[in-house]
Every structure is written in structure tokens, then in C-alpha cells.
mmCIF file of C-alpha atoms in Angstrom:
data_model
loop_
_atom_site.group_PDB
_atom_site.id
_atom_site.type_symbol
_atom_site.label_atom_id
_atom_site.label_comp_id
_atom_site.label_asym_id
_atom_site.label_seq_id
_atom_site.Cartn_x
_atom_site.Cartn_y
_atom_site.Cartn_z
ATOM 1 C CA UNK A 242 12.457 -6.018 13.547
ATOM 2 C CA UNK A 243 11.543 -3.317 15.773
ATOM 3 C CA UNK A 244 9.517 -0.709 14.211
ATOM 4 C CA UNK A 245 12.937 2.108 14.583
ATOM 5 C CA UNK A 246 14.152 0.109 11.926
ATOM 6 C CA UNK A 247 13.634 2.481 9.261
ATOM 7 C CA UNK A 248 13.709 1.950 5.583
ATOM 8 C CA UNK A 249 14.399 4.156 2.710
ATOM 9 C CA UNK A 250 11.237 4.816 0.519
ATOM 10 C CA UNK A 251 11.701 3.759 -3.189
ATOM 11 C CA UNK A 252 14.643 5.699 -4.765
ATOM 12 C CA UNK A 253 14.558 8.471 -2.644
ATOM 13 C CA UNK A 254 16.478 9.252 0.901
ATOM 14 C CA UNK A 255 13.047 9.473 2.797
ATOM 15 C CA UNK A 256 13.511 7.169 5.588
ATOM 16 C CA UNK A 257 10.160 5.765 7.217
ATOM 17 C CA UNK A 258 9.267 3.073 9.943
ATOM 18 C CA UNK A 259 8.236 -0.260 8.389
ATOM 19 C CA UNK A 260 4.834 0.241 9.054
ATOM 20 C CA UNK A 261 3.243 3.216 8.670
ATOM 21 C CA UNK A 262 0.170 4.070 10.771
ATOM 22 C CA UNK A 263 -2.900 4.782 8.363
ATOM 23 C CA UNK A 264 -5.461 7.082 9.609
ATOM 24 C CA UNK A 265 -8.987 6.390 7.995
ATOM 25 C CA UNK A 266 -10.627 5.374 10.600
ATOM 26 C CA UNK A 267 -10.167 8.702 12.679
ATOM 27 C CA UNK A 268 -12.993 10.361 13.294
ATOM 28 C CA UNK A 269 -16.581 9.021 14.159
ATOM 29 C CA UNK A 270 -18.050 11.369 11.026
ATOM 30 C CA UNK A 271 -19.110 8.639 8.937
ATOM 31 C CA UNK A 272 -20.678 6.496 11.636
ATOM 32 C CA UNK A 273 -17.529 4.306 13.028
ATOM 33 C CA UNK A 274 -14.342 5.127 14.002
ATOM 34 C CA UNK A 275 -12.136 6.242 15.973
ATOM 35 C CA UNK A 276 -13.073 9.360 18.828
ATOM 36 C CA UNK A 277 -10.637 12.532 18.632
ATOM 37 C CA UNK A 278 -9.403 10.936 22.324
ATOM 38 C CA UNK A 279 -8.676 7.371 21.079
ATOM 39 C CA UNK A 280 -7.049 8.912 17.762
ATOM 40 C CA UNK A 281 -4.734 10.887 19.713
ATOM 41 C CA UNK A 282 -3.444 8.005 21.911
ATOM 42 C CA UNK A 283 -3.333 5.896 18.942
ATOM 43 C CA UNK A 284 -0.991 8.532 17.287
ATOM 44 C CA UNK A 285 0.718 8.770 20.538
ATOM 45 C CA UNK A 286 1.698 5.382 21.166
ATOM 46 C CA UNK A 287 2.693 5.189 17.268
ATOM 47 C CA UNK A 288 5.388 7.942 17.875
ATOM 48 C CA UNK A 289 6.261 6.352 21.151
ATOM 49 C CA UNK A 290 6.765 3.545 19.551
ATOM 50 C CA UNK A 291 9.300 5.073 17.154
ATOM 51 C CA UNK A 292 6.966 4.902 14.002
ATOM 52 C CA UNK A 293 7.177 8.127 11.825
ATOM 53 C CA UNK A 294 4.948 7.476 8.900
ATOM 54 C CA UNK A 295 1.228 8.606 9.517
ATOM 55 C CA UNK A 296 -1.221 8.114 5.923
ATOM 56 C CA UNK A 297 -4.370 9.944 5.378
ATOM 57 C CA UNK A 298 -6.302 11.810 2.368
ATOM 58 C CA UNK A 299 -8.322 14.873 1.891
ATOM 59 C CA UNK A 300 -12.050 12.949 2.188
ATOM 60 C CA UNK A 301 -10.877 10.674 5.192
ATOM 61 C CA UNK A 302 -13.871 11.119 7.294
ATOM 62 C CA UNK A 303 -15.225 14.117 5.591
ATOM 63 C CA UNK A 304 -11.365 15.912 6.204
ATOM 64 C CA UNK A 305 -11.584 15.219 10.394
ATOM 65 C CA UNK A 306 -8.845 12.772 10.043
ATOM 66 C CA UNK A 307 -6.374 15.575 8.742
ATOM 67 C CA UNK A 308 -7.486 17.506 11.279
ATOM 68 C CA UNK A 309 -7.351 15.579 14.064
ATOM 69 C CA UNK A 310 -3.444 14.724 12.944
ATOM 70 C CA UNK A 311 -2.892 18.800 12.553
ATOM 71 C CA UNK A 312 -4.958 19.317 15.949
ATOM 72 C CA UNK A 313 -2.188 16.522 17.460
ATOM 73 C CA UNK A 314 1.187 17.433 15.800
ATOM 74 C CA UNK A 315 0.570 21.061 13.854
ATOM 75 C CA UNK A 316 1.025 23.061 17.101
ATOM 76 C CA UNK A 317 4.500 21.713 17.592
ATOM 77 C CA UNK A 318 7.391 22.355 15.583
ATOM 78 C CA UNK A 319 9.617 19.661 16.481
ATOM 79 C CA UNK A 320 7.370 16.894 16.361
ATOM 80 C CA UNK A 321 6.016 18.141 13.017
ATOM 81 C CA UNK A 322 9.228 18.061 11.643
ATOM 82 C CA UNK A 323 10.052 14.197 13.268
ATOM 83 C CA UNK A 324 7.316 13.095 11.234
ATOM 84 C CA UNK A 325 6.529 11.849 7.691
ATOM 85 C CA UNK A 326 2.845 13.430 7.017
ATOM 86 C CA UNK A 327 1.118 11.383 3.636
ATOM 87 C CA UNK A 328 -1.682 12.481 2.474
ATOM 88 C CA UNK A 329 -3.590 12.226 -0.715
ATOM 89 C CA UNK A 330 -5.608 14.275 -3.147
ATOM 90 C CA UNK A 331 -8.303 13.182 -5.600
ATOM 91 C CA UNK A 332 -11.585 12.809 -3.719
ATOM 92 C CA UNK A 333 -14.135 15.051 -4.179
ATOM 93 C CA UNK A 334 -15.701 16.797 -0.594
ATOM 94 C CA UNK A 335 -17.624 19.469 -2.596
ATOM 95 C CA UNK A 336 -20.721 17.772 -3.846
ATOM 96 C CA UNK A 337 -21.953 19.320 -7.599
ATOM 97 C CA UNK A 338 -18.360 20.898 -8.235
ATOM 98 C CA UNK A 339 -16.960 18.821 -11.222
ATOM 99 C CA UNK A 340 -13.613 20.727 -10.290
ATOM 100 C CA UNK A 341 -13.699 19.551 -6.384
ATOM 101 C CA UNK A 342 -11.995 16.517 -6.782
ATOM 102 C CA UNK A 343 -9.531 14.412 -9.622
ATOM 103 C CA UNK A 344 -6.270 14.944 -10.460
ATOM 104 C CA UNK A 345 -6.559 18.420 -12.408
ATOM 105 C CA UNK A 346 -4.063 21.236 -11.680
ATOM 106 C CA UNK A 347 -7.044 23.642 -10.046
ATOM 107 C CA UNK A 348 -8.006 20.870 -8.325
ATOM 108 C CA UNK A 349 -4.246 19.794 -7.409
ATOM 109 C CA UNK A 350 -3.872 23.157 -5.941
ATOM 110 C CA UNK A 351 -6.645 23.798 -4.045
ATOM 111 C CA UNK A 352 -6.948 20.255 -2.578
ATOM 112 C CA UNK A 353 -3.453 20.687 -0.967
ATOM 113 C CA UNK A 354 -3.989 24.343 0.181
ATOM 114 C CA UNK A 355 -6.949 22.730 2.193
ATOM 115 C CA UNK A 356 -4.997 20.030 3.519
ATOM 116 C CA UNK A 357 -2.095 22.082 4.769
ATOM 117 C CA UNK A 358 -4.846 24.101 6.404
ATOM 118 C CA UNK A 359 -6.418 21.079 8.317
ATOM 119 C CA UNK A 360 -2.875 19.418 8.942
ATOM 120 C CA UNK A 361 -1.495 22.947 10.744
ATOM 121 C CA UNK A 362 1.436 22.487 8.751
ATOM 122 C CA UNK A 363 3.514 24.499 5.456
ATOM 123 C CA UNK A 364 4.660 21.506 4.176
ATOM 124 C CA UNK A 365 3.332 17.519 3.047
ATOM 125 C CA UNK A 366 5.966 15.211 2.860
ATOM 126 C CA UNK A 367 4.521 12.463 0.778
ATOM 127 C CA UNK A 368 1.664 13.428 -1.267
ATOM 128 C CA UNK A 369 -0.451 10.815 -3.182
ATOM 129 C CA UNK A 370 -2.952 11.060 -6.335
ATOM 130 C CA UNK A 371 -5.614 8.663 -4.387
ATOM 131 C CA UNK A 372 -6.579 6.957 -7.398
ATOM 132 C CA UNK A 373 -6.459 7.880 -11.519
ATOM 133 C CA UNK A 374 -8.212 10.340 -12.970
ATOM 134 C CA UNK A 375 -8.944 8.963 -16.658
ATOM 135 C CA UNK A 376 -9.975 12.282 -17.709
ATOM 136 C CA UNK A 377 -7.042 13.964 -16.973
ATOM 137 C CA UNK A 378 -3.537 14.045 -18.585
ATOM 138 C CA UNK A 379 -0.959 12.330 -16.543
ATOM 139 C CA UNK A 380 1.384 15.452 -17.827
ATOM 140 C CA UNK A 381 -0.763 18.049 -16.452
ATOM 141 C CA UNK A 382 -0.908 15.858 -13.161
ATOM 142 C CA UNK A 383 2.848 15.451 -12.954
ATOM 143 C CA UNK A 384 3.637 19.192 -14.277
ATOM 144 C CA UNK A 385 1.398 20.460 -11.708
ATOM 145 C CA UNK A 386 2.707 17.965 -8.548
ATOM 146 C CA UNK A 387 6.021 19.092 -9.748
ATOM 147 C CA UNK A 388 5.423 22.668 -9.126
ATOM 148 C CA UNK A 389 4.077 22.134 -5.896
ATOM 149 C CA UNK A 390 7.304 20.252 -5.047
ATOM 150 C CA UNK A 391 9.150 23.134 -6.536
ATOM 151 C CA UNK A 392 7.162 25.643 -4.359
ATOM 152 C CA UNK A 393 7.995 23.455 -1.094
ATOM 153 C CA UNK A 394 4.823 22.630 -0.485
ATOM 154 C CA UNK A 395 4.996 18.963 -1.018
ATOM 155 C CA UNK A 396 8.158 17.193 -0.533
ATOM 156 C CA UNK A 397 8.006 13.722 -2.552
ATOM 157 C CA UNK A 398 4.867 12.548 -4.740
ATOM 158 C CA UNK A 399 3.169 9.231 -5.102
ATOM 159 C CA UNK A 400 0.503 7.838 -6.596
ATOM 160 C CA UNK A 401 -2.206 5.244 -5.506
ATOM 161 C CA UNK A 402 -4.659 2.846 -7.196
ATOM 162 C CA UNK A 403 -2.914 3.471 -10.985
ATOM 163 C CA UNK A 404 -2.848 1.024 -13.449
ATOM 164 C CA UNK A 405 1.035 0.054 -14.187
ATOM 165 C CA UNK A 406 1.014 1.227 -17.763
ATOM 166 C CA UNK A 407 0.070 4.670 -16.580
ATOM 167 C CA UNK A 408 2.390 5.187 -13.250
ATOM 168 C CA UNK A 409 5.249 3.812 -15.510
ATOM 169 C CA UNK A 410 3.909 6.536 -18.293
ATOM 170 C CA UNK A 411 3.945 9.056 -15.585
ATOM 171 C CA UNK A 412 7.519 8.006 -14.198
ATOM 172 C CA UNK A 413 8.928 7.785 -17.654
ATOM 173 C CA UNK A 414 7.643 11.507 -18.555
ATOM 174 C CA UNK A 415 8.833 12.974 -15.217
ATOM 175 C CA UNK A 416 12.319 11.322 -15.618
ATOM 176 C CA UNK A 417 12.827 12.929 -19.181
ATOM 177 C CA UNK A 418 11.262 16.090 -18.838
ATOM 178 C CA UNK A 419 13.436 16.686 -15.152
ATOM 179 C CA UNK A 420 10.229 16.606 -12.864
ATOM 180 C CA UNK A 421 9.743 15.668 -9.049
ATOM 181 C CA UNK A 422 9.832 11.358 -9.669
ATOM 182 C CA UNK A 423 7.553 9.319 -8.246
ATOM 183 C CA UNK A 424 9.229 7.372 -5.154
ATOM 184 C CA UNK A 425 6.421 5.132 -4.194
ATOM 185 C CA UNK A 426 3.282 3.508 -5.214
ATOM 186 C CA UNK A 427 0.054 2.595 -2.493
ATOM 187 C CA UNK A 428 -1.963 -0.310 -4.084
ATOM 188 C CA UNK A 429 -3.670 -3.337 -2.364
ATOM 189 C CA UNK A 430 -1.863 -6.325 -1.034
ATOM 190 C CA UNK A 431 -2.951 -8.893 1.178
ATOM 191 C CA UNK A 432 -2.939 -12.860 1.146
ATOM 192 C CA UNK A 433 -6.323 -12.138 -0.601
ATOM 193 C CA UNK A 434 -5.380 -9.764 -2.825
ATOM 194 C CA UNK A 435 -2.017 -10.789 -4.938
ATOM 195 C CA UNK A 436 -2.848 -10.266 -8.521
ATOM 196 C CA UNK A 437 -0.781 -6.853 -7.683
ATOM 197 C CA UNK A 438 2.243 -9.889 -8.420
ATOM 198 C CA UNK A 439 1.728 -9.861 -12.057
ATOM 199 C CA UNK A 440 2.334 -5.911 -12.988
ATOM 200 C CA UNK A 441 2.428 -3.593 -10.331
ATOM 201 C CA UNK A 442 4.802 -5.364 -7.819
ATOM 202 C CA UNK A 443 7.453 -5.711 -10.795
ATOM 203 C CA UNK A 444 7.092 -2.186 -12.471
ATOM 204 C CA UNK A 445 7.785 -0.824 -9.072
ATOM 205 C CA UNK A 446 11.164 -2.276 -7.984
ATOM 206 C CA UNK A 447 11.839 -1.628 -11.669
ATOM 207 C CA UNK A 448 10.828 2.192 -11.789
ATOM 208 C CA UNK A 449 12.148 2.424 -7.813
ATOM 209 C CA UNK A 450 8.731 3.058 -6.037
ATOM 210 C CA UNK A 451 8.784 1.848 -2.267
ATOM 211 C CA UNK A 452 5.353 -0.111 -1.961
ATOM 212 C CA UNK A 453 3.506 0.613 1.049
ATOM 213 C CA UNK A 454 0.466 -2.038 0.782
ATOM 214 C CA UNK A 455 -3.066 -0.996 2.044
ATOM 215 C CA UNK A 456 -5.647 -3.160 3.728
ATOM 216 C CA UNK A 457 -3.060 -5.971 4.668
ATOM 217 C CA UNK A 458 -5.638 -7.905 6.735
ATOM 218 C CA UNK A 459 -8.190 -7.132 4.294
ATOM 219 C CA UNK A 460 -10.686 -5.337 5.981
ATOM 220 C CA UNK A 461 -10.126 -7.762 9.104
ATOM 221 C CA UNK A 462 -10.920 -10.862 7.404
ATOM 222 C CA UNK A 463 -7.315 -12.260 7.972
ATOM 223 C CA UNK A 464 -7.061 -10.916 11.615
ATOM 224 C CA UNK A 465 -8.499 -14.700 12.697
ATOM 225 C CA UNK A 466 -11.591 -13.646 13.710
ATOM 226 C CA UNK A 467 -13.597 -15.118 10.905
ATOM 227 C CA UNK A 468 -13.747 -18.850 10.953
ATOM 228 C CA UNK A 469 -15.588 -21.482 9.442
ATOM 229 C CA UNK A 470 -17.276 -21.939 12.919
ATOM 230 C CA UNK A 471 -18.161 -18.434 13.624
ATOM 231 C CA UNK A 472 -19.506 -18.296 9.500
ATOM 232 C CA UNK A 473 -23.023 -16.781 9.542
ATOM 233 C CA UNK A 474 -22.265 -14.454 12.840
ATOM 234 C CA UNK A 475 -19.687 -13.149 10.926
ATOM 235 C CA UNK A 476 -21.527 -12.353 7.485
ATOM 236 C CA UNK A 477 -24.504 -10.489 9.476
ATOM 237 C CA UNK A 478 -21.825 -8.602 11.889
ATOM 238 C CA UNK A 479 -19.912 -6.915 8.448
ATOM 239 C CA UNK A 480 -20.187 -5.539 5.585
ATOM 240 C CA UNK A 481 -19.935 -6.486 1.852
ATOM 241 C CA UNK A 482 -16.429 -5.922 1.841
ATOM 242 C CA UNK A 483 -16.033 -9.066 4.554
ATOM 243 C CA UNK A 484 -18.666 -11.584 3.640
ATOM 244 C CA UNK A 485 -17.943 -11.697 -0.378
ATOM 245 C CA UNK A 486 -14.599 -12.631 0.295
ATOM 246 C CA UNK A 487 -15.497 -15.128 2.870
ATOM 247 C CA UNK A 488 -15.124 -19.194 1.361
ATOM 248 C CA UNK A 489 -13.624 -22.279 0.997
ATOM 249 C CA UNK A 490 -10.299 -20.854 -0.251
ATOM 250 C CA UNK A 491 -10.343 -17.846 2.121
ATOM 251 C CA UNK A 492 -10.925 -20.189 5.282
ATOM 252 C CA UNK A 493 -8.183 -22.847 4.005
ATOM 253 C CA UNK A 494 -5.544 -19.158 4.526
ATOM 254 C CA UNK A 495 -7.052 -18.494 7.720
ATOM 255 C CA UNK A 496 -6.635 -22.178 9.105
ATOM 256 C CA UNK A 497 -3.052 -21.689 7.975
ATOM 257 C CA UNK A 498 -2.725 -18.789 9.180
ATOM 258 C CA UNK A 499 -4.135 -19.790 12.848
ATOM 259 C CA UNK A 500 -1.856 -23.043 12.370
ATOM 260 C CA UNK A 501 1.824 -20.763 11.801
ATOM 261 C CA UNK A 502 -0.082 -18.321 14.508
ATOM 262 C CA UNK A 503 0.319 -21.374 17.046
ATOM 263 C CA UNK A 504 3.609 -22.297 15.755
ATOM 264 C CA UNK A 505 5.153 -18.241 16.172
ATOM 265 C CA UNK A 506 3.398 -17.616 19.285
ATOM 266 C CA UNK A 507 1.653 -14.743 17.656
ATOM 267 C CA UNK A 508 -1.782 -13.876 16.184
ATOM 268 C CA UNK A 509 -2.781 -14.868 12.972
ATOM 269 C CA UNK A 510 -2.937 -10.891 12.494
ATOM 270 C CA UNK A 511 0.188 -10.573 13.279
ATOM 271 C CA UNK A 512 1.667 -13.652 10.748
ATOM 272 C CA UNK A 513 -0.580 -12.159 7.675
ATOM 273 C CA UNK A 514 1.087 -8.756 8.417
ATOM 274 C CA UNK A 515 4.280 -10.329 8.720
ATOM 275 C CA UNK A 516 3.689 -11.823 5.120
ATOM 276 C CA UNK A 517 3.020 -8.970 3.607
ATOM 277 C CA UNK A 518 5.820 -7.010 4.697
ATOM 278 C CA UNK A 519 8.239 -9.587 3.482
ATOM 279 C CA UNK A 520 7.358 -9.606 0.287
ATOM 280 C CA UNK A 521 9.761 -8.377 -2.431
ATOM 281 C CA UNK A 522 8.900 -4.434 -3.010
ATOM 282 C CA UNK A 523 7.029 -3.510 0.344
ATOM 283 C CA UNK A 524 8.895 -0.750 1.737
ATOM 284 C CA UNK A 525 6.307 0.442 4.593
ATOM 285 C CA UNK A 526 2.589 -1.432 5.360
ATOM 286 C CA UNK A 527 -0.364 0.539 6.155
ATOM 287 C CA UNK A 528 -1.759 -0.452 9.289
ATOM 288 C CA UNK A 529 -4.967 1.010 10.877
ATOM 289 C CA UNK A 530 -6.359 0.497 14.271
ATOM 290 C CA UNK A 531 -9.752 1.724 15.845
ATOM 291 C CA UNK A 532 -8.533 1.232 19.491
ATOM 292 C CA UNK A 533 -5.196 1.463 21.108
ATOM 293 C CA UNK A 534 -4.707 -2.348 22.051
ATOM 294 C CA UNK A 535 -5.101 -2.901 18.310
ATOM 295 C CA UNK A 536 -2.277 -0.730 17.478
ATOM 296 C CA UNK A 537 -0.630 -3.171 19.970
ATOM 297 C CA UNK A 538 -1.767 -6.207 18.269
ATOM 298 C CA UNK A 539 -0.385 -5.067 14.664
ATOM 299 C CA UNK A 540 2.704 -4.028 16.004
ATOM 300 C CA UNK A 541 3.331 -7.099 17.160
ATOM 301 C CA UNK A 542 3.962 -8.459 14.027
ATOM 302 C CA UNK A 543 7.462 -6.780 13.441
ATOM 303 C CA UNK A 544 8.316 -9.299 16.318
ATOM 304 C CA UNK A 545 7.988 -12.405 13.644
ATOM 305 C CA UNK A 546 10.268 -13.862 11.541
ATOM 306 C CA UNK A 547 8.306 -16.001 9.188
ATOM 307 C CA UNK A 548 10.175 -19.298 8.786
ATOM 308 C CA UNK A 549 10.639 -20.273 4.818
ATOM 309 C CA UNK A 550 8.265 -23.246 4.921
ATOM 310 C CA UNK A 551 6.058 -20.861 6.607
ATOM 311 C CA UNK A 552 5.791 -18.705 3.762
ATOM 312 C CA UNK A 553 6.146 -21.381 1.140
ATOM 313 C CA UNK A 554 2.616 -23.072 2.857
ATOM 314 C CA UNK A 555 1.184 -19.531 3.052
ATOM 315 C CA UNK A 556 2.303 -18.754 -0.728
ATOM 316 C CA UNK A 557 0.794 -22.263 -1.852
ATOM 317 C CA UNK A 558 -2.547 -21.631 -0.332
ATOM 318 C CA UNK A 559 -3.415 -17.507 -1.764
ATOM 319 C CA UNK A 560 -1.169 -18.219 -4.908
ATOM 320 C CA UNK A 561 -3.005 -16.044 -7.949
ATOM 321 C CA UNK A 562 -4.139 -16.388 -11.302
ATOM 322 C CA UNK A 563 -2.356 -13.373 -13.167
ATOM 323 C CA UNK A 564 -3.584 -11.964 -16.274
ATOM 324 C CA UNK A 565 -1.891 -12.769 -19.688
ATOM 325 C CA UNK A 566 1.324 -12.218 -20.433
ATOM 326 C CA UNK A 567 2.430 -13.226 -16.481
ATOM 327 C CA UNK A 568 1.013 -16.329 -15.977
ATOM 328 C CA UNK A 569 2.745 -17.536 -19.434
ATOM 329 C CA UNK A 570 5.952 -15.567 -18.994
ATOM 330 C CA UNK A 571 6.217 -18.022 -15.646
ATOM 331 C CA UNK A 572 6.944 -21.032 -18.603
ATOM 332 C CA UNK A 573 8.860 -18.572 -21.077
ATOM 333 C CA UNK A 574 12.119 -19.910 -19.296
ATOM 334 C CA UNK A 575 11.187 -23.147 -21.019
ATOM 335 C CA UNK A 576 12.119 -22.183 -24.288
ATOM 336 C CA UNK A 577 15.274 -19.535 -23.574
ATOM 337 C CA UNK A 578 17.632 -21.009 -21.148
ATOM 338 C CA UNK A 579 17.810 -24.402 -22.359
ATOM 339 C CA UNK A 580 17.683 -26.472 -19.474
ATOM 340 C CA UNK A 581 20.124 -24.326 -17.860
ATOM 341 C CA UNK A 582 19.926 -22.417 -14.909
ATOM 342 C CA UNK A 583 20.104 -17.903 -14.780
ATOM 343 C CA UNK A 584 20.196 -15.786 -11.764
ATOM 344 C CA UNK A 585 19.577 -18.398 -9.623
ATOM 345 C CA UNK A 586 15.479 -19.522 -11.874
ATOM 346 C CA UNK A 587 16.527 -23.170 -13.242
ATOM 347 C CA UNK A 588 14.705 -24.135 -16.173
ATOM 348 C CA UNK A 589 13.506 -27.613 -17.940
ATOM 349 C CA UNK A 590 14.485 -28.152 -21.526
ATOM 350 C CA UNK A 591 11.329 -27.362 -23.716
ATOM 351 C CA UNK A 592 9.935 -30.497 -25.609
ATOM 352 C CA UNK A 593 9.995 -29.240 -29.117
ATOM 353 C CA UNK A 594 13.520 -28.185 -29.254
ATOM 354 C CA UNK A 595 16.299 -30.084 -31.313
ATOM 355 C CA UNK A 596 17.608 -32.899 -29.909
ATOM 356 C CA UNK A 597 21.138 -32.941 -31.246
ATOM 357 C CA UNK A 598 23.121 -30.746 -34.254
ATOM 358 C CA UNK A 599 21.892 -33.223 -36.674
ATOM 359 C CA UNK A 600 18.497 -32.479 -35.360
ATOM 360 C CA UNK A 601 18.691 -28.199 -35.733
ATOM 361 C CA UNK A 602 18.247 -26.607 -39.300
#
């Protein structure tokens, strides 16, 4: 699947490439990263490619990375236009200003006035509430992204890290009261991190948000580069992040993953991408890259067709423990369909019913 294979995001008529390029990493300002040089040939080759979805946020290396996409695309119309600009409000880049970051109307406002300012541009396409605010209504959030949407200054709305009670609060509200809808939700979603499966993955395809997962490789750890050989270079080469999710279960996914790598002829990057944007939901996967041959790498992946055993041996392996009522809704079918089978989910006949009408009250 090429990446000019575009998909529609969520219920809307957005249409984006199937992996959208994710820009945190632009910018050297907080010590690593990408130069201005290598984040304009990354961007390059991305549009080259035919990709059209660029992600960023307000506090992405201090606000360079917004810059550096406005530096690269603002000055010219057309391309700005040819492009799908996310980016996301929330974080907080004046320190001892309680009203510099969250999900507030003031700071709503003035967080995308400053982001149209460092992306050269009138408009945002997709914008995103980077994570909940808990001390903020949802209303006042949604009232306030509508209006911004109303003003054209925002095109569609989002929101990131979000429990699913409160995105499906907020969806529900905006639906009734005639406010911009969500159309897609950003959460984590990896081989390492699937406990997404139990509520937000559902509530989505339900409530017709596009998923685009971040941190697909998780933070490199599934790229194959971390091995059970390579084990204590690789926990004093990275950070936290890496080496706490390093172990027996994690290295039993990579040595699948390096086995179906060998299989595919591709990179065990490439196959864990691949997973991820098979899954049911996933409209568009974040990918980032530091260097230009890595944007080559994850590209790659739209070049795989995971094979259903594949997937089944990769599902086996990361399967997750979901918190209550998922994990016992998987049985319910038990004790409802009677044995039979419903929309294609076949059932076993639960113990404890009757046996025969002589048997049943």
C-alpha cells in the first residue's frame, strides 16, 4: 500500500496518507533531534513521497518544530494548502502562568494564535487537545474549539491522551448541542502498548474517530535493535522510557518480530509498523524519524502485507490483560448466544444452563 493511498479520517471527508509524519523530534532545542537542514529534507522526502499528514504541538521542542514546518511550507500557498497541518494545544511554554497551558478557552485561544504565527499559516487543519485537562469542563473545551472552527481558524478537532468516558462525554455533548465533532482520537498503540483494546479502540469506531497511533515502535524498542544479546549496551545507551520496558516478554515480540522480518524481507521496524496499521480503527500512524534514511526505513513498511498467521503469532505473543468489564465481556458470549454462532463470534454453551425443557423453570 503505497503511502498515496489515502484514507478518510474518522467520520469526516479529510483524506490523509496512511502514515502521517510526526514532527517531535525537529529541532535540536532540547538536546537531540533533528537540525533545521535534516528536518527540511525529512519533510521533503515525506511530500515527495505523497504523504500529506505532518503532526506536531505547541511545546514540541520549545515551539521550533512549528516553526521549522511554517519556515518549510508557510511561504507557499500551494503547498500549504496540499497539506494536512495537526497540531495540538495543552502544554504549557510560559513557566509560572497557570493560564499558559490546559484546555481553558483563554488558553484555547491564545495557544492557537501562537501556533498559526509559528506555522506561517491562517488556518490548522486538525487541531488536538494534547492530553485532558481535569480541571477544566469538557463543555467549555468543546464550546470554545467549536468557535475556533466556526471562525476558520481550525478546520477539524481532536483530542489526544483522554480517557474514553470523557472523549465519548465530549462527542456526545458536541453531537446534541450542534458543535464541530470530534473526527479522531491520538492515543498510544504499539505491540507493547495494547490495553488501548479494551476501551478506547472500541469507543472510537463506535463514536467515528480515525485513530492515528503514536509511538508505534515504542520509543525504538521494537525497531530490532534491542536484543537479548545486545541487553546491557542497550539499557546504558537509552533512557527510562527503553530499558523499563525491556524483558522476557518484550524480547519473546522482538524475536518474533526479527523471525516474520526474515520471512517478509523487511525490518522488524517495518513488520511492527505494519501491525499496527492493520489493526481495526487505525486510520493514519504517527511515524517520526531523526534522519532521512529512517524516514526510508518506516516507509517501508506500507510495502508489507502481514500474512494472517503472521499476525495471529504476533497477537499471541503482546496479547493484554484489559481492565474489568473487557476481559469478562470476552466470556459474556457464553451465557447469551447459546452455543450458537452471531456476526461471525461462535460461542460454547455455558455449563449452568438447562439442559432440556424439562430442565428450565
Amino acid at each position: 500500500m503505497p503511502l498515496t493511498h489515502y484514507v478518510t479520517l474518522g467520520n469526516s471527508g479529510l483524506r490523509v496518507s496512511p502514515f502521517c509524519l510526526g514532527t517531535m523530534t525537529f529541532g535540536e532545542d532540547w538536546g537531540w533531534g533533528s537540525s533545521a537542514a535534516e528536518s527540511e529534507a525529512i519533510l521533503a522526502r515525506f511530500l515527495e513521497c505523497g504523504g500529506n499528514f505532518i503532526d506536531t504541538a505547541n511545546v514540541y521542542t520549545k515551539g521550533h518544530s512549528e516553526k521549522l514546518i511554517g519556515d518549510f511550507i508557510g511561504p507557499d500557498r500551494h503547498k500549504r494548502d496540499r497539506v494536512v497541518i495537526a497540531t495540538k494545544f495543552f502544554g504549557n511554554l510560559f513557566p509560572g502562568d497557570p493560564n499558559g497551558g490546559g484546555a481553558g478557552r483563554k488558553t484555547i485561544v491564545s495557544s492557537c494564535e501562537q501556533s498559526l504565527r509559528r506555522l506561517q499559516t491562517d488556518y490548522i487543519d486538525l487541531y488536538w487537545m494534547h492530553c485532558w485537562d481535569r480541571f477544566t469542563p469538557i463543555e467549555e473545551t468543546m464550546r470554545a474549539l467549536d468557535d475556533l472552527v466556526a471562525a476558520g481558524k481550525v478546520r477539524y478537532i481532536g483530542l489526544s491522551d483522554t480517557p474514553a468516558w470523557k472523549v465519548a462525554q465530549a462527542q456526545t455533548i458536541a453531537r446534541f448541542r450542534g458543535w464541530a465533532p470530534l473526527v479522531a482520537l491520538q492515543i498510544e498503540y504499539s505491540l507493547l502498548e495494547r490495553t488501548v483494546e479494551g476501551e478506547l479502540i472500541p469507543m472510537a469506531r463506535e463514536l467515528g474517530l480515525g485513530v492515528t497511533p503514536w509511538s508505534p515502535l515504542k520509543s525504538g524498542v521494537l525497531s530490532g535493535k534491542y536484543t537479548r544479546e545486545n541487553a546491557a549496551a542497550a539499557k546504558a545507551d537509552r533512557g527510562e522510557r527503553v530499558t523499563a520496558a525491556l524483558g522476557e516478554k518484550v524480547y519473546a515480540i522482538i524475536d518474533e518480530l526479527v523471525r516474520i522480518a526474515k520471512e517478509t524481507a523487511a525490518t522488524p521496524a517495518s513488520v511492527a509498523l505494519a501491525w499496527v496499521q492493520s489493526r481495526p480503527g487505525v486510520a493514519s500512524t504517527i511515524i517520526g524519524a531523526r534522519r532521512p534514511d529512517q524516514l526510508e526505513q518506516n516507509l517501508a513498511a506500507l510495502d508489507i502485507s502481514l500474512a494472517a498467521d503472521q499476525v495471529a503469532r504476533l497477537d499471541k505473543l503482546s496479547k493484554p490483560t484489559l481492565s474489568f468489564p473487557m476481559q469478562f465481556l470476552n466470556v459474556a458470549s457464553m451465557f447469551s448466544q447459546g452455543g450458537t454462532t452471531v456476526n461471525g463470534e461462535p460461542s460454547t454453551v455455558w455449563p449452568l444452563a438447562p439442559k432440556n425443557d424439562a430442565d428450565r423453570y
